[in-house]
Structures are given as structure tokens and as C-alpha cells.
mmCIF file of C-alpha atoms in Angstrom:
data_model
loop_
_atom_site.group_PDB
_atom_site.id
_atom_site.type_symbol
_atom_site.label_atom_id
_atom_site.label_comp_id
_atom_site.label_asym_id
_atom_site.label_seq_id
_atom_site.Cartn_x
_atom_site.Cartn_y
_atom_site.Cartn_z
ATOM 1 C CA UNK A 7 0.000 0.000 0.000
ATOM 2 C CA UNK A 8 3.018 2.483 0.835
ATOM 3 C CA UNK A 9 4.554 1.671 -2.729
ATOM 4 C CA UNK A 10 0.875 2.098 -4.564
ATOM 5 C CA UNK A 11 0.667 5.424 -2.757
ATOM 6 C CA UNK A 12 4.379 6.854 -3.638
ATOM 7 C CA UNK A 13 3.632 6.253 -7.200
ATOM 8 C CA UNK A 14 -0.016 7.618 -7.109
ATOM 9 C CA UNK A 15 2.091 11.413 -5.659
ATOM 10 C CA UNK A 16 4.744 10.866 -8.278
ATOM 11 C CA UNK A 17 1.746 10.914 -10.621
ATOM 12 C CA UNK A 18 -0.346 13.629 -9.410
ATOM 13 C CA UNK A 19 3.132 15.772 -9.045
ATOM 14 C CA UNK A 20 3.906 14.962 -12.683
ATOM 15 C CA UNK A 21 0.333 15.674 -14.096
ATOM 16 C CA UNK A 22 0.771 19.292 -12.072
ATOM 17 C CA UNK A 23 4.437 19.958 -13.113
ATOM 18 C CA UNK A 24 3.311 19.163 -16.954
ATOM 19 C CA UNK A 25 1.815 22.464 -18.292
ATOM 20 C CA UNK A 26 4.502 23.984 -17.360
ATOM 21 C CA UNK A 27 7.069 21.674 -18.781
ATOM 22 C CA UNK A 28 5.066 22.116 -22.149
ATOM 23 C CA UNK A 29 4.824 25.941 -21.744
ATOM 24 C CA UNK A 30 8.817 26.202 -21.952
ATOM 25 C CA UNK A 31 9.417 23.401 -24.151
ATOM 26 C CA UNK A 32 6.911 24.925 -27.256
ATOM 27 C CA UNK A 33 8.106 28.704 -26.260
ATOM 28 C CA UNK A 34 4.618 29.829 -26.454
ATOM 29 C CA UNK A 35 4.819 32.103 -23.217
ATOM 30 C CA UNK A 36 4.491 29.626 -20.381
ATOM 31 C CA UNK A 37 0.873 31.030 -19.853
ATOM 32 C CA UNK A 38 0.225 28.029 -17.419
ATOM 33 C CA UNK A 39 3.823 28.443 -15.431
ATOM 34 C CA UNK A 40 3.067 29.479 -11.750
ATOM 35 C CA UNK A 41 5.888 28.367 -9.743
ATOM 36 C CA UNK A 42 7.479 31.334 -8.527
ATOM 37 C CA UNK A 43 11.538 30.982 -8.148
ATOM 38 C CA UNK A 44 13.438 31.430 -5.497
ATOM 39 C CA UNK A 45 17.224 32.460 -5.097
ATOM 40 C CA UNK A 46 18.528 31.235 -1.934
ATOM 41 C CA UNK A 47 22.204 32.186 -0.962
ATOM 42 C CA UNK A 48 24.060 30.920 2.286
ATOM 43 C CA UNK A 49 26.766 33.701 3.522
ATOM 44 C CA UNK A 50 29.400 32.746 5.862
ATOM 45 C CA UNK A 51 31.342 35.078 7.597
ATOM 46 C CA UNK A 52 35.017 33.712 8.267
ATOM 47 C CA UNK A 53 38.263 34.949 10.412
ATOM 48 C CA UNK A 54 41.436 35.270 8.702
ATOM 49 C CA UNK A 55 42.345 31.984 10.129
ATOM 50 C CA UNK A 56 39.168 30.208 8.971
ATOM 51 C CA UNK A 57 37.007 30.253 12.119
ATOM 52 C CA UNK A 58 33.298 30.814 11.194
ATOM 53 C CA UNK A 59 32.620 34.585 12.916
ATOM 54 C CA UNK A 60 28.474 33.607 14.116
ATOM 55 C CA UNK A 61 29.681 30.577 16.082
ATOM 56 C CA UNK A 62 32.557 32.810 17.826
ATOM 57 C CA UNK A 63 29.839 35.117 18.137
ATOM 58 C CA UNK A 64 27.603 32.426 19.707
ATOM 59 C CA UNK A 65 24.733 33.649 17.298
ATOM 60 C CA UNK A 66 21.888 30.694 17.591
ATOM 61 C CA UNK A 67 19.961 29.799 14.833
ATOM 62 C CA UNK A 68 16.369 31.203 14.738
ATOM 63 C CA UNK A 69 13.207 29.827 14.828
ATOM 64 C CA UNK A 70 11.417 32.195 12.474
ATOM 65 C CA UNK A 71 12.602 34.042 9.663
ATOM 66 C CA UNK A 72 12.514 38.264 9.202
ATOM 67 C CA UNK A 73 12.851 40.455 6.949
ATOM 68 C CA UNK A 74 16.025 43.214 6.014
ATOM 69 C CA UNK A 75 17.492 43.102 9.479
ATOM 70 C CA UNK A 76 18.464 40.161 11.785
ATOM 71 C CA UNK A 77 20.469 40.665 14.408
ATOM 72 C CA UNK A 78 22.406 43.699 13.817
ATOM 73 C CA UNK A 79 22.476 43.126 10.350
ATOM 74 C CA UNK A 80 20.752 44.902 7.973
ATOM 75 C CA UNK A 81 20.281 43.198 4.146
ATOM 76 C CA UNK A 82 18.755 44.597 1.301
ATOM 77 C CA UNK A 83 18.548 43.854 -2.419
ATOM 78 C CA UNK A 84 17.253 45.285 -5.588
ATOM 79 C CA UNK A 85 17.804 44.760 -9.716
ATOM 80 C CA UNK A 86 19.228 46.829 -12.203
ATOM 81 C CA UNK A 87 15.847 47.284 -13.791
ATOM 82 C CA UNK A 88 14.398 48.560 -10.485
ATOM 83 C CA UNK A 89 10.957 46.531 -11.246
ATOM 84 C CA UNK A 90 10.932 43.873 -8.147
ATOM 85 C CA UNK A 91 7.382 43.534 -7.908
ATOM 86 C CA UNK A 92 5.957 44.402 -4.725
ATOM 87 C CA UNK A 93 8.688 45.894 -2.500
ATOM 88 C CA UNK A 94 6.654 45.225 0.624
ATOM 89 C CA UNK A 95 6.772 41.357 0.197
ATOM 90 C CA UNK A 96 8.986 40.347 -3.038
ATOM 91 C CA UNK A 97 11.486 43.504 -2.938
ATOM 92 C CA UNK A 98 12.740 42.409 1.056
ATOM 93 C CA UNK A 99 14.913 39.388 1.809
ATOM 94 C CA UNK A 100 13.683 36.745 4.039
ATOM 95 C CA UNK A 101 16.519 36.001 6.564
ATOM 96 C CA UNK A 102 17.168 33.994 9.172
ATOM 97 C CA UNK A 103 20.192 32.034 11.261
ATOM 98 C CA UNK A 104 20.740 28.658 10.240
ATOM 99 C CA UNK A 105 23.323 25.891 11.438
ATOM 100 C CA UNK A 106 25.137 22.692 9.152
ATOM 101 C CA UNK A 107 25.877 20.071 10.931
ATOM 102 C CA UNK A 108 29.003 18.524 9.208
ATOM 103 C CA UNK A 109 26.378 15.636 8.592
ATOM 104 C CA UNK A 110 23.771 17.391 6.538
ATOM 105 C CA UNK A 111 23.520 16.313 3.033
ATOM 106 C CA UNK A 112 24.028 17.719 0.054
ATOM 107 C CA UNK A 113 22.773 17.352 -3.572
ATOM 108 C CA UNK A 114 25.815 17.965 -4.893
ATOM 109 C CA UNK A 115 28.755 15.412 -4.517
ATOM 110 C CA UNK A 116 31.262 17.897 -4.973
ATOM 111 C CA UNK A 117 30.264 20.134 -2.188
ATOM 112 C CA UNK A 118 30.168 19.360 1.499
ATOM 113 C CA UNK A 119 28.532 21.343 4.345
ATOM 114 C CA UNK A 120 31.272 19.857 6.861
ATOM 115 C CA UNK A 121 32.783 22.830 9.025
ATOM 116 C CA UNK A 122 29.911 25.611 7.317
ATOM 117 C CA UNK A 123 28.859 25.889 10.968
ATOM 118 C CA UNK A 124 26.145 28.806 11.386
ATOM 119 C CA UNK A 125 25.531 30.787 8.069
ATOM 120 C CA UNK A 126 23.301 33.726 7.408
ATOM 121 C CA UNK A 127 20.268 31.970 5.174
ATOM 122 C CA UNK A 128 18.408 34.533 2.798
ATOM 123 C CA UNK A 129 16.206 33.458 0.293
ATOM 124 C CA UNK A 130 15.117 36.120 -2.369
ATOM 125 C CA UNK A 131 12.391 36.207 -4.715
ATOM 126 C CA UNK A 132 11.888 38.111 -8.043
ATOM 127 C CA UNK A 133 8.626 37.214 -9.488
ATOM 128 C CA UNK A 134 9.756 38.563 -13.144
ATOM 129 C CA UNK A 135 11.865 35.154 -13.701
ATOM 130 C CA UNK A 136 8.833 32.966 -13.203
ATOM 131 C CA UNK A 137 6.307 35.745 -14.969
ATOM 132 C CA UNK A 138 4.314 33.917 -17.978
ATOM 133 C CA UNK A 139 4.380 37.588 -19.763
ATOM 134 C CA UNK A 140 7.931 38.357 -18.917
ATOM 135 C CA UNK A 141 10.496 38.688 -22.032
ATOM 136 C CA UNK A 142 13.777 37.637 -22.109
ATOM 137 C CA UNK A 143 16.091 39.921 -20.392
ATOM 138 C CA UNK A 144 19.925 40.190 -18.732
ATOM 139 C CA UNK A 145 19.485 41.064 -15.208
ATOM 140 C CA UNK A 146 21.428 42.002 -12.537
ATOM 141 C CA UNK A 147 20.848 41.525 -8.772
ATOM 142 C CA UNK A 148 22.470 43.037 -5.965
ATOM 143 C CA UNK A 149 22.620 42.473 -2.407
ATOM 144 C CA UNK A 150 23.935 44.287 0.399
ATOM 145 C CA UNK A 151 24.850 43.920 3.783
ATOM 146 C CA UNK A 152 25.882 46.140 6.841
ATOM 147 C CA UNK A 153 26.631 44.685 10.127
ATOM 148 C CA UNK A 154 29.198 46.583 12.265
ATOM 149 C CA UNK A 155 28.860 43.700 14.900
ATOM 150 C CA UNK A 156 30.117 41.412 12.070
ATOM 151 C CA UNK A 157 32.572 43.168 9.601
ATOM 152 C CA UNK A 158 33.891 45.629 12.573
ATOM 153 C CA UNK A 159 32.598 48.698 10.643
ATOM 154 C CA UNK A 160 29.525 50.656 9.134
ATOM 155 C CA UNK A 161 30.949 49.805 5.324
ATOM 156 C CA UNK A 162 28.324 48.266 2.816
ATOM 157 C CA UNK A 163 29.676 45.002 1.589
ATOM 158 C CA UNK A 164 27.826 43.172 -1.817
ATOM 159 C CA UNK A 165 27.084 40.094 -2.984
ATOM 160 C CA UNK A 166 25.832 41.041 -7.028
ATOM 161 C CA UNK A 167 24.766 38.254 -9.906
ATOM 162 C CA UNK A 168 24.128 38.960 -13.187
ATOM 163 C CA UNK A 169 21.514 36.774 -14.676
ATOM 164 C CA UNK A 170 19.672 36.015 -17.657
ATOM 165 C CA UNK A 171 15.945 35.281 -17.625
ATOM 166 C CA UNK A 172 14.468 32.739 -20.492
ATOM 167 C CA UNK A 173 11.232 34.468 -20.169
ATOM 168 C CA UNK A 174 7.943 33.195 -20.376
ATOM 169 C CA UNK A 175 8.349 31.872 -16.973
ATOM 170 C CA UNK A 176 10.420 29.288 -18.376
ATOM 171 C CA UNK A 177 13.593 29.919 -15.399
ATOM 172 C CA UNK A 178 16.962 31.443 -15.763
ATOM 173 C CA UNK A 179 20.787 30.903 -15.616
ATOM 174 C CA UNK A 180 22.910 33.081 -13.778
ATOM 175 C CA UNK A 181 26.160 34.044 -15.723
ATOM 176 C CA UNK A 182 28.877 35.296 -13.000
ATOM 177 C CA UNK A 183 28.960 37.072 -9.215
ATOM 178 C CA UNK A 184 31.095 38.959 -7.858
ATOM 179 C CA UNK A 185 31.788 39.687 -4.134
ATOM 180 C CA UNK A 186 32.642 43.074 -3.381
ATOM 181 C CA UNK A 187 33.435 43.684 -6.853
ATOM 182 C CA UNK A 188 35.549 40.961 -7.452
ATOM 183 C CA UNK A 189 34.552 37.912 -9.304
ATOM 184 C CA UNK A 190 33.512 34.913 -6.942
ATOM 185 C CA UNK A 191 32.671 31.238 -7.980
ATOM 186 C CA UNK A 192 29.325 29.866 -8.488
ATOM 187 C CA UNK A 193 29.536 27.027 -5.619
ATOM 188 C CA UNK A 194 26.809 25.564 -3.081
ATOM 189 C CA UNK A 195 24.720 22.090 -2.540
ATOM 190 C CA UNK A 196 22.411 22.638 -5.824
ATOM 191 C CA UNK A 197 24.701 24.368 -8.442
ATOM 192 C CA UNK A 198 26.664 21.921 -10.398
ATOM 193 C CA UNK A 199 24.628 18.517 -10.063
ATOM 194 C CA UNK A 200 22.367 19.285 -12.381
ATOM 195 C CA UNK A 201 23.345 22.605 -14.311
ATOM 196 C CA UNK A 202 20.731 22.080 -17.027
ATOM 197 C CA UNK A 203 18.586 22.497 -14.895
ATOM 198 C CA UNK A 204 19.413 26.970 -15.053
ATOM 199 C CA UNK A 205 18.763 27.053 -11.372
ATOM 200 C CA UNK A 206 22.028 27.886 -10.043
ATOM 201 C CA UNK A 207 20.993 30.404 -7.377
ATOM 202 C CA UNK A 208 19.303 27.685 -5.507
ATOM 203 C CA UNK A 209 21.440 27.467 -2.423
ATOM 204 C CA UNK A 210 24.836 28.935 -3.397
ATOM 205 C CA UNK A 211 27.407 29.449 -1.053
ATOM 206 C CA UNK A 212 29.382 33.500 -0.521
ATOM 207 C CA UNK A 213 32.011 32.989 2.285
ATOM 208 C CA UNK A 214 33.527 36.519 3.722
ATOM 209 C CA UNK A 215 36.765 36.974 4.791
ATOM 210 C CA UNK A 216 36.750 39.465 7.628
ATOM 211 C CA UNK A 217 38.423 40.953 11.076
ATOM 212 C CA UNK A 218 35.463 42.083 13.664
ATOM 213 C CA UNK A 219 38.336 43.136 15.590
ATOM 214 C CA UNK A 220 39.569 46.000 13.189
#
């Protein structure tokens, strides 16, 4: 009965997922697509000799998430096209505290969560990539964060990704990042396994390199 009840949810999950598979695949707009996308990027803050900054901290994970400003820190985010839909809801990050255990598993066997320790979580949402009426367009996202308690000043610090959208709610790739204006590798638990997929800001990974102390 457990197997005949797996495969009926595999079924009723494909016969859901389909209109939107055949949206993209004919290129005729994705009217049916309504799975909204979600970027979600893991920051870890490290000492110059590797130790993560939140656990020396002794910052606990949270139970709920907010929005902008956890903790001291303050995150925000916009696009080079300035049209995030909704800046009440879609236009602020959700953030939160979360902690890998050197256990936790990933999806991607080149990439292991073993010392990550606490990370700042933020997931971001821009409801253009997933839009049925959306064109094709090169975007750029940008996030900042300020956190005196965390990067020992008041300076901005950014996390940026420029981005191509397929349009017709039909997904997106994302082309390069930089951190802090320099470039910075596309790494994290979901970006390589299956990069056909043109999902790669599901869970990437930005590790910081800063001194609290100065």
C-alpha cells in the first residue's frame, strides 16, 4: 500500500508539473507556469584563520525568519531594472540564522557542508523570472549587507549576480557574481549537479573573509 501510494504522488506531481514543462518546451509564453523561483544564498562570515565569525559570536539559529534586518544586520537587495514587484513582500529578503551540521547532506557530490557551521540563510524572490508575460532579459541583482557587529565597521559590503531570464516563466541561468566587486565562484549544494537544470541560485554558497576586531 506504501509503494501504490508513492507512485499515485509521483503521478499527481507529474500531471501538475506538466503544463509547465510544455509551456517552456513549445516557447509559447508559459501562460500556465506558476511556480514562482526562489534564489537562496548561504553567507558565511570567516576569520582570517578560517574560524566561522556567528559561532565565535555564539549567534543561535532562529526559529522564524525576518525580513532586512536580523540581528544587527541589515540586508537589502534590488535589480538593475528597479521593477521587483511588490517591495513590501517580493522587494525584502527573508533572513534567518541557520546551522550545518558537518552531517547534513548535500545534492551535490562535490560540495560538502562539513565545518559551514552557522551561516546567514536569505532566500530572495523576483517574481519577473517565473512571470508567464515576462520577455527575455539580462538582469542584474544586488545584495547588500551592513553589520558593524560582524565586519567591525559601518561599510556596505555586496554580494551582485548577473543573470539572464528565459522568459515566459520558463527559469533562468545566472552568468557570473562577484563579491565586493571581485569575481567569486558559483559554488553551493544545488549548483553543479544538475546545471541544465538553469537554477544555479538555488542554495549557493558566498564565504567573507573578515576581522570584527579592526
Amino acid at each position: 500500500m506504501k509503494k501504490v501510494n508513492i507512485i499515485i504522488t509521483k503521478l499527481l506531481l507529474a500531471i501538475m508539473l506538466l503544463p509547465t514543462i510544455v509551456s517552456c518546451d513549445e516557447d509559447n509564453g508559459g501562460s500556465d507556469a506558476m511556480h514562482i523561483d526562489s534564489f537562496v544564498v548561504l553567507v558565511k562570515f570567516e576569520s582570517p584563520i578560517g574560524t566561522n565569525i556567528l559561532d565565535s559570536l555564539n549567534v543561535q539559529p532562529t526559529q522564524e525568519s525576518t525580513k532586512n534586518n536580523l540581528d544587527g544586520l541589515n540586508v537589502t537587495w534590488k535589480n538593475k531594472n528597479n521593477n521587483l514587484r511588490d517591495p513590501n513582500w517580493w522587494g525584502k529578503p527573508v533572513l534567518s540564522w541557520q546551522h550545518f551540521t558537518d552531517s547534513t547532506y548535500s545534492h551535490n557530490p562535490n560540495f560538502s557542508y562539513k565545518g559551514l557551521g552557522t551561516v546567514l540563510y536569505m532566500c530572495l524572490t523576483d517574481r519577473n523570472v517565473s512571470d508567464s508575460d515576462y520577455p527575455k532579459a539580462d538582469e542584474e541583482y544586488t545584495i547588500t549587507l551592513k553589520s558593524k557587529k560582524i565586519f567591525g565597521n559601518d561599510s556596505p559590503h555586496t554580494i551582485k549576480y548577473y543573470v539572464h531570464i528565459n522568459g515566459g516563466g520558463c527559469g533562468y541561468y545566472t552568468k557570473k557574481c562577484e563579491v565586493d566587486g571581485q569575481n567569486y565562484p558559483i559554488i553551493g549544494p544545488y549548483t553543479t549537479l544538475h546545471p541544465e537544470g538553469e537554477r544555479n541560485l538555488t542554495d549557493v554558497l558566498v564565504v567573507f573573509k573578515v576581522n570584527p576586531t579592526h
